[in-house]
Short mmCIF file of C-alpha atoms in Angstrom, two decimals:
data_model
loop_
_atom_site.label_atom_id
_atom_site.label_comp_id
_atom_site.label_asym_id
_atom_site.label_seq_id
_atom_site.Cartn_x
_atom_site.Cartn_y
_atom_site.Cartn_z
CA MET A 507 -19.82 -17.25 -6.96
CA GLY A 508 -21.93 -19.07 -9.40
CA MET A 509 -22.05 -18.36 -13.19
CA PHE A 510 -24.01 -15.04 -12.81
CA GLY A 511 -21.40 -13.78 -10.51
CA LEU A 512 -18.72 -14.59 -12.90
CA GLN A 513 -20.54 -12.97 -15.64
CA ALA A 514 -21.09 -9.77 -13.60
CA SER A 515 -17.54 -9.66 -12.68
CA GLY A 516 -16.48 -10.18 -16.26
CA ALA A 517 -18.73 -7.32 -17.30
CA ALA A 518 -17.20 -5.14 -14.56
CA ALA A 519 -13.76 -6.13 -15.87
CA SER A 520 -14.59 -5.36 -19.37
CA TRP A 521 -16.02 -1.92 -18.27
CA MET A 522 -12.92 -1.06 -16.33
CA VAL A 523 -10.69 -2.21 -19.24
CA GLY A 524 -12.79 -0.05 -21.63
CA ARG A 525 -12.36 2.89 -19.55
CA MET A 526 -8.59 2.35 -19.54
CA GLY A 527 -8.88 2.35 -23.32
CA THR A 528 -8.66 6.01 -23.53
CA ASP A 529 -4.96 5.75 -23.54
CA ALA A 530 -4.92 2.40 -25.42
CA HIS A 531 -3.33 4.07 -28.52
CA LEU A 532 -0.19 4.57 -26.47
CA TYR A 533 0.26 0.88 -26.05
CA ASP A 534 -0.25 -0.69 -29.44
CA ASP A 535 2.52 -3.26 -29.73
CA PRO A 536 1.27 -6.66 -28.50
CA GLU A 537 4.70 -8.08 -29.20
CA ASP A 538 6.51 -5.69 -27.08
CA ALA A 539 9.46 -7.65 -25.81
CA ALA A 540 9.82 -5.36 -22.76
CA LEU A 541 6.46 -6.55 -21.29
CA PRO A 542 7.62 -9.86 -19.80
CA ALA A 543 10.71 -8.09 -18.35
CA LEU A 544 8.61 -5.42 -16.79
CA LEU A 545 6.22 -8.10 -15.23
CA ASP A 546 9.23 -9.71 -13.82
CA SER A 547 10.82 -6.47 -12.48
CA ARG A 548 11.35 -6.13 -8.70
CA PHE A 549 9.89 -2.62 -8.96
CA ASP A 550 6.14 -2.09 -8.58
CA ALA A 551 6.26 0.91 -10.99
CA ASP A 552 7.47 -1.40 -13.84
CA LYS A 553 4.80 -4.04 -13.04
CA VAL A 554 2.08 -1.35 -13.04
CA ASP A 555 3.29 0.09 -16.45
CA ALA A 556 3.20 -3.36 -17.92
CA LEU A 557 -0.06 -4.39 -16.54
CA LYS A 558 -1.55 -1.04 -17.77
CA ARG A 559 -0.08 -1.85 -21.12
CA LEU A 560 -1.74 -5.29 -21.20
CA LEU A 561 -5.12 -3.86 -20.14
CA ALA A 562 -4.97 -1.39 -22.85
CA LEU A 563 -4.27 -3.97 -25.34
CA ILE A 564 -7.26 -6.12 -24.11
CA ALA A 565 -9.19 -3.07 -24.62
CA GLN A 566 -8.25 -2.91 -28.18
CA GLY A 567 -9.22 -6.51 -28.62
CA VAL A 568 -5.72 -8.08 -28.74
CA ASP A 569 -5.14 -11.44 -26.98
CA VAL A 570 -2.39 -11.18 -24.42
CA ALA A 571 -3.01 -14.73 -22.79
CA HIS A 572 0.44 -15.78 -23.63
CA LEU A 573 1.69 -13.46 -20.78
CA PHE A 574 -0.74 -15.26 -18.20
CA PRO A 575 2.07 -17.01 -16.15
CA GLN A 576 3.91 -13.70 -15.76
CA VAL A 577 0.87 -11.78 -14.75
CA VAL A 578 -0.44 -14.35 -12.21
CA LYS A 579 2.75 -14.42 -10.21
CA ASN A 580 2.25 -10.80 -9.60
CA VAL A 581 -0.91 -11.48 -7.51
CA ALA A 582 1.53 -11.91 -4.53
CA ALA A 583 2.90 -8.40 -4.92
CA GLN A 584 2.71 -6.16 -1.91
CA SER A 585 1.33 -3.24 -4.05
CA LEU A 586 -2.38 -2.78 -4.01
CA GLU A 587 -2.37 -1.21 -7.40
CA VAL A 588 -0.49 -4.18 -8.85
CA LYS A 589 -2.96 -6.57 -7.21
CA LYS A 590 -5.95 -4.62 -8.58
CA LEU A 591 -4.52 -4.70 -12.18
CA VAL A 592 -3.80 -8.44 -12.03
CA TYR A 593 -7.28 -8.86 -10.87
CA LEU A 594 -8.73 -7.07 -13.88
CA TYR A 595 -6.49 -9.20 -16.13
CA LEU A 596 -7.58 -12.35 -14.47
CA LEU A 597 -11.32 -11.38 -14.67
CA HIS A 598 -10.96 -10.88 -18.42
CA TYR A 599 -9.41 -14.23 -18.89
CA ALA A 600 -11.38 -16.14 -16.11
CA GLU A 601 -13.51 -18.13 -18.58
CA LYS A 602 -10.62 -19.30 -20.61
#
């Protein structure tokens, strides 16, 4: 992919996360104890909710890298929506 491709993908992820930021005020607790449990849920709706919260926190400039292991394991989910949200999270933290 090369460095330019990674930067372009990162810019696209930042743009998508910024677009999701319109509801970011609804998810303003980075220490929400429910997030890891939602990411570990067997229900896709819970995972989608948690991932949207994480992306909203990222849009606000909050570092949620501590949840990286819980997010990454969801890349194997069957839900396309979950996979897309995980991808956006991973693009944001790709350089780290």
